[in-house]
mmCIF file of C-alpha atoms in Angstrom:
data_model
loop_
_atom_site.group_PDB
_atom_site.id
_atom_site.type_symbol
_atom_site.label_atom_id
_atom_site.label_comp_id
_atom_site.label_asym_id
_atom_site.label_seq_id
_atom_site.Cartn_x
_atom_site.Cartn_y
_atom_site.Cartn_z
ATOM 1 C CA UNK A 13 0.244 -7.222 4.229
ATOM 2 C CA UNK A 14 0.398 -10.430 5.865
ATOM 3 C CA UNK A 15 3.914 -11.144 6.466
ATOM 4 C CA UNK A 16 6.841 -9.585 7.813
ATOM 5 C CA UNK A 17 9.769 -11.099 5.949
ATOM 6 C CA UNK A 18 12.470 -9.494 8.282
ATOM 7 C CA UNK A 19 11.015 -10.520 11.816
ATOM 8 C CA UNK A 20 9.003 -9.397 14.240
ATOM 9 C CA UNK A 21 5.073 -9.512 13.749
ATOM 10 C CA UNK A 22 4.024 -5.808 12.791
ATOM 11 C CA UNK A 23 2.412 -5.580 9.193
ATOM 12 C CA UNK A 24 1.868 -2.661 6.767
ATOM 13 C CA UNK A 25 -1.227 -3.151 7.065
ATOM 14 C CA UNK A 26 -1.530 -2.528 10.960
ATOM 15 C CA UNK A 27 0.267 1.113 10.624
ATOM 16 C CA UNK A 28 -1.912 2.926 8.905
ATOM 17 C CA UNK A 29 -3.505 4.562 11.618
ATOM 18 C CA UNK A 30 0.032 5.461 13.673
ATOM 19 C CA UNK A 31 0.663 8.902 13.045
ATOM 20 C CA UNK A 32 4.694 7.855 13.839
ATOM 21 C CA UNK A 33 4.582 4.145 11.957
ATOM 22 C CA UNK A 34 7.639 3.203 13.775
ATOM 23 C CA UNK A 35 6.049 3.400 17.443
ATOM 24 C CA UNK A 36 4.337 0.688 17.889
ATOM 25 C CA UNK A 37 2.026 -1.119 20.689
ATOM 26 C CA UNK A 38 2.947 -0.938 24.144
ATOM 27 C CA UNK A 39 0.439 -3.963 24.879
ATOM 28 C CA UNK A 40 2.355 -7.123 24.475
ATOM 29 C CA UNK A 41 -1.405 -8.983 23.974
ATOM 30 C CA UNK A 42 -1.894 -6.835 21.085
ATOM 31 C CA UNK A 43 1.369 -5.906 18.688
ATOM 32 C CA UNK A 44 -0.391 -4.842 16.030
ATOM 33 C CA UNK A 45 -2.562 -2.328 17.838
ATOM 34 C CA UNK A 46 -1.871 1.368 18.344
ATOM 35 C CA UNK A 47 -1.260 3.811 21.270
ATOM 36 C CA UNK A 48 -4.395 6.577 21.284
ATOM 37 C CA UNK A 49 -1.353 8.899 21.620
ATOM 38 C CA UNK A 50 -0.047 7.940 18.222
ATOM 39 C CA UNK A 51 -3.241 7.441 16.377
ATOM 40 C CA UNK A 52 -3.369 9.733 13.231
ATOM 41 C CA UNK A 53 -6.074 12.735 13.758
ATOM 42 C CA UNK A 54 -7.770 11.573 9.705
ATOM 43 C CA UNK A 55 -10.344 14.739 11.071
ATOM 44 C CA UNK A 56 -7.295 17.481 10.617
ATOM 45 C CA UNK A 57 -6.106 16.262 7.069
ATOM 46 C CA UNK A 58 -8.141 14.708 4.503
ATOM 47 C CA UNK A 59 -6.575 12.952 1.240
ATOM 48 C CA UNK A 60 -7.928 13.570 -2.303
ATOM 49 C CA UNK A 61 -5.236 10.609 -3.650
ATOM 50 C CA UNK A 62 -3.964 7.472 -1.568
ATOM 51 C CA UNK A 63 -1.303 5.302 -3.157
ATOM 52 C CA UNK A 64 -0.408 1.982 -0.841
ATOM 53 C CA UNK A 65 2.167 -0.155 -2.305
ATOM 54 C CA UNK A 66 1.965 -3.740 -0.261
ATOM 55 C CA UNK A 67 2.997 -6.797 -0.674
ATOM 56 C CA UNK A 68 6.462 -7.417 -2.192
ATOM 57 C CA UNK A 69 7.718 -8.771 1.294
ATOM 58 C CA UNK A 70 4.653 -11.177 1.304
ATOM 59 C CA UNK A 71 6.773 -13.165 -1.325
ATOM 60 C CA UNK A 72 2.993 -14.840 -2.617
ATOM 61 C CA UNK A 73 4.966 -16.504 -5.693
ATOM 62 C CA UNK A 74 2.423 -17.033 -8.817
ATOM 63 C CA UNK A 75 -0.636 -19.477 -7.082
ATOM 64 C CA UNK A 76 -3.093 -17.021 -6.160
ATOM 65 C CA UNK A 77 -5.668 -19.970 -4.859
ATOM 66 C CA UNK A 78 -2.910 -20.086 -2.135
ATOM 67 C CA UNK A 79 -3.998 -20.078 1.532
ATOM 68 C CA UNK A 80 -1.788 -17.065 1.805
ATOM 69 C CA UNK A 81 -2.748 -15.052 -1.108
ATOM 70 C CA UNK A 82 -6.216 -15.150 0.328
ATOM 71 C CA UNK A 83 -5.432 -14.050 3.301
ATOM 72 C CA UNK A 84 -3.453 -11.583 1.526
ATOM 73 C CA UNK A 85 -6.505 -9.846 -0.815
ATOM 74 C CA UNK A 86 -8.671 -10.451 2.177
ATOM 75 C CA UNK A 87 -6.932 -7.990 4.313
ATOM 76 C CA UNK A 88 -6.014 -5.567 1.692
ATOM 77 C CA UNK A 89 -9.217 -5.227 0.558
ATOM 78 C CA UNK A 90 -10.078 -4.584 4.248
ATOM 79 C CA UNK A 91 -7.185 -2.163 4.543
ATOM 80 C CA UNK A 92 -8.584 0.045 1.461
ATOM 81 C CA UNK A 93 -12.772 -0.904 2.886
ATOM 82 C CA UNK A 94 -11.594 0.863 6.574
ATOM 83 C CA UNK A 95 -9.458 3.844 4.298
ATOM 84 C CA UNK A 96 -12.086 4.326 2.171
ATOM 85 C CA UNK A 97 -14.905 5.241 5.046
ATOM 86 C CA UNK A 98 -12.442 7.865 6.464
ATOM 87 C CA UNK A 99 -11.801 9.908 3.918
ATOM 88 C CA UNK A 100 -14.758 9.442 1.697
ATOM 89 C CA UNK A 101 -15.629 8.246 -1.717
ATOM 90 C CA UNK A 102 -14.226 10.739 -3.683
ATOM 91 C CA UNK A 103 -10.804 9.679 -2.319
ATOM 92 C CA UNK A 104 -8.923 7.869 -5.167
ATOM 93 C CA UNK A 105 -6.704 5.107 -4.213
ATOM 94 C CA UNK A 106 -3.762 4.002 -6.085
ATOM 95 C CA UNK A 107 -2.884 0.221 -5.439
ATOM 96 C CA UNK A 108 0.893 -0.279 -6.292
ATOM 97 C CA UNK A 109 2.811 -3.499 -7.748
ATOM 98 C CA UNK A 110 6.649 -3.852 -8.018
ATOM 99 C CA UNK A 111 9.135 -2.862 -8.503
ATOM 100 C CA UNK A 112 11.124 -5.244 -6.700
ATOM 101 C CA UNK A 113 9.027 -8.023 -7.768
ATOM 102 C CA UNK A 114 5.562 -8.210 -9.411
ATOM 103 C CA UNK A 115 4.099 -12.045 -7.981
ATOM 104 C CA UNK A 116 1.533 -10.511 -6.298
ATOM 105 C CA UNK A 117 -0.211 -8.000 -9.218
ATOM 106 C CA UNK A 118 -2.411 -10.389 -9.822
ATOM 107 C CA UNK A 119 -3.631 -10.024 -5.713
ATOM 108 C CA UNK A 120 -3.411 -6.205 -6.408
ATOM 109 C CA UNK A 121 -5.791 -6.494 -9.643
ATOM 110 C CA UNK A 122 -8.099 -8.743 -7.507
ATOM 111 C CA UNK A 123 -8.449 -6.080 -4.896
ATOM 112 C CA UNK A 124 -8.976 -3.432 -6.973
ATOM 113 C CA UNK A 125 -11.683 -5.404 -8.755
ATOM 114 C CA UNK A 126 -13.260 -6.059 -5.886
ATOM 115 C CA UNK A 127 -13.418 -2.772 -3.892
ATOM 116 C CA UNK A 128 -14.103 -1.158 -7.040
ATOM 117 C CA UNK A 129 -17.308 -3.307 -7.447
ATOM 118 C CA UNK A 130 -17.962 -1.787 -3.608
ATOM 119 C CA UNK A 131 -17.663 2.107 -5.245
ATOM 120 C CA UNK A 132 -14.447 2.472 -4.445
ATOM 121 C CA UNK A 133 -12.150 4.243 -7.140
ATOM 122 C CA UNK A 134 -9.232 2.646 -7.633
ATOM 123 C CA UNK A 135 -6.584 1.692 -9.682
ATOM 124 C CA UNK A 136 -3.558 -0.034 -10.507
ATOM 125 C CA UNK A 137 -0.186 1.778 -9.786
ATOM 126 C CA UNK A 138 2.187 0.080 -12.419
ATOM 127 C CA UNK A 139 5.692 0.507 -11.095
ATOM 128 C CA UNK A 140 6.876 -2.797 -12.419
ATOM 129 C CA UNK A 141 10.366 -2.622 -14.310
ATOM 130 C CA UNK A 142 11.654 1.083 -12.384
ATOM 131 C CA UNK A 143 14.574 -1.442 -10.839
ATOM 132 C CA UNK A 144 15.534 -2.958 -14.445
ATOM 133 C CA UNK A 145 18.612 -0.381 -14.627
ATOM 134 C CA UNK A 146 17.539 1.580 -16.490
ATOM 135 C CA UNK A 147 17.399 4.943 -14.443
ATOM 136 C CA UNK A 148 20.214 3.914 -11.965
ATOM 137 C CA UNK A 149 22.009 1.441 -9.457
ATOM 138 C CA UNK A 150 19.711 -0.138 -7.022
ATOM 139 C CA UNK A 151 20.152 0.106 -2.970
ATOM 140 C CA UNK A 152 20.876 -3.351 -1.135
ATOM 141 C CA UNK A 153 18.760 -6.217 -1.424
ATOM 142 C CA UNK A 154 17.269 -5.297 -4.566
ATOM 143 C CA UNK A 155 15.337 -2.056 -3.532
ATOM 144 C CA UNK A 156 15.523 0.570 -5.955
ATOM 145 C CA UNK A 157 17.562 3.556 -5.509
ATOM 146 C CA UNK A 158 17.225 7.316 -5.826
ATOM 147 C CA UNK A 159 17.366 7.492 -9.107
ATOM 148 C CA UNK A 160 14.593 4.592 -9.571
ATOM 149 C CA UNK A 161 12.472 6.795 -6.855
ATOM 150 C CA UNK A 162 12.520 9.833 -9.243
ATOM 151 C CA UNK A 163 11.642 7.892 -11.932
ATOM 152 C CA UNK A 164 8.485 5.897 -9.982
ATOM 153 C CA UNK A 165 7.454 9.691 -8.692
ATOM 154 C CA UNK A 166 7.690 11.282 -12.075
ATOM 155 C CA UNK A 167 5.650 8.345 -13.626
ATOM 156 C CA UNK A 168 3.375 7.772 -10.725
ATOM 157 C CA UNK A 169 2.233 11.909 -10.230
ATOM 158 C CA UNK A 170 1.485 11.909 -13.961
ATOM 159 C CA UNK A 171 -0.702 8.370 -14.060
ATOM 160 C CA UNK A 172 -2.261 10.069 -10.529
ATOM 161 C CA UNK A 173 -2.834 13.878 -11.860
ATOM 162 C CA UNK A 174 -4.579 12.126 -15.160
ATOM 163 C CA UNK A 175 -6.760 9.907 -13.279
ATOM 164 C CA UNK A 176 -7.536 12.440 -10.409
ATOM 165 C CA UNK A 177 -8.207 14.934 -12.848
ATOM 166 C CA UNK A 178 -5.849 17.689 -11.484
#
């Protein structure tokens, strides 16, 4: 959301708009920004269900009056504000936490407070504990693996289709 841990300065929270995330800006002024010819067409497709799961690479620890962890519900609130007008306030939006780590669910909770207090529906997406073992080896660095992915779908459609109403 408001760090890359691996280099480079492209966020998550810039590519929501690319229709290909991994083109980026050709204007070296502006790497965050996004070529009209890559800019998602949000007229041609419109969600019923958004899930967003940001902020494990922010590494925001457990003090949330941190400079950084402001910054860091500042902008995702802003991310879901800007998704929100698009597609309209039906639009559910599912705000994830974990599993690789869970420092920053109390950010998540925050956000969803607040842009629910705005008329925004949405809630938390609990995938906290899907790397514990318990479904499968993880990938490298501590990302989950297949069989964790099944597991967080499987979990995740059923929370979604209950909430949604589907």
């Amino acid at each position: 959301m408001v760090a890359n841990c691996c280099g480079g300065s492209t966020l998550g929270s810039d590519i929501w708009t690319r229709t290909l995330a991994t083109l980026g800006s050709t204007n070296k002024s502006d790497p965050h920004g996004t070529t009209v010819e890559n800019t998602w067409q949000f007229s041609k497709w419109k969600a019923d269900a958004v899930v967003i799961n940001l902020g494990t690479k922010d590494h925001l620890g457990t003090n949330s009056s941190s400079k950084k962890s402001k910054d860091f519900m500042a902008r995702y609130e802003a991310l879901v504000v800007a998704v929100a007008k698009i597609y309209g306030e039906n639009t559910g939006f599912f705000l994830a936490c974990g599993p690789m780590s869970s420092d920053y669910c109390p950010e998540v909770n925050s956000v969803i407070s607040s842009v629910s207090s705005k008329g925004i529906k949405a809630y938390l997406l609990n995938q906290v504990g899907f790397d514990s073992g318990k479904y499968g080896k993880d990938c490298a660095y501590g990302h989950p693996g297949s069989q964790d992915d099944i597991a967080m779908a499987k979990n995740g459609s059923v929370f979604i289709k209950e909430i949604m109403g589907w």
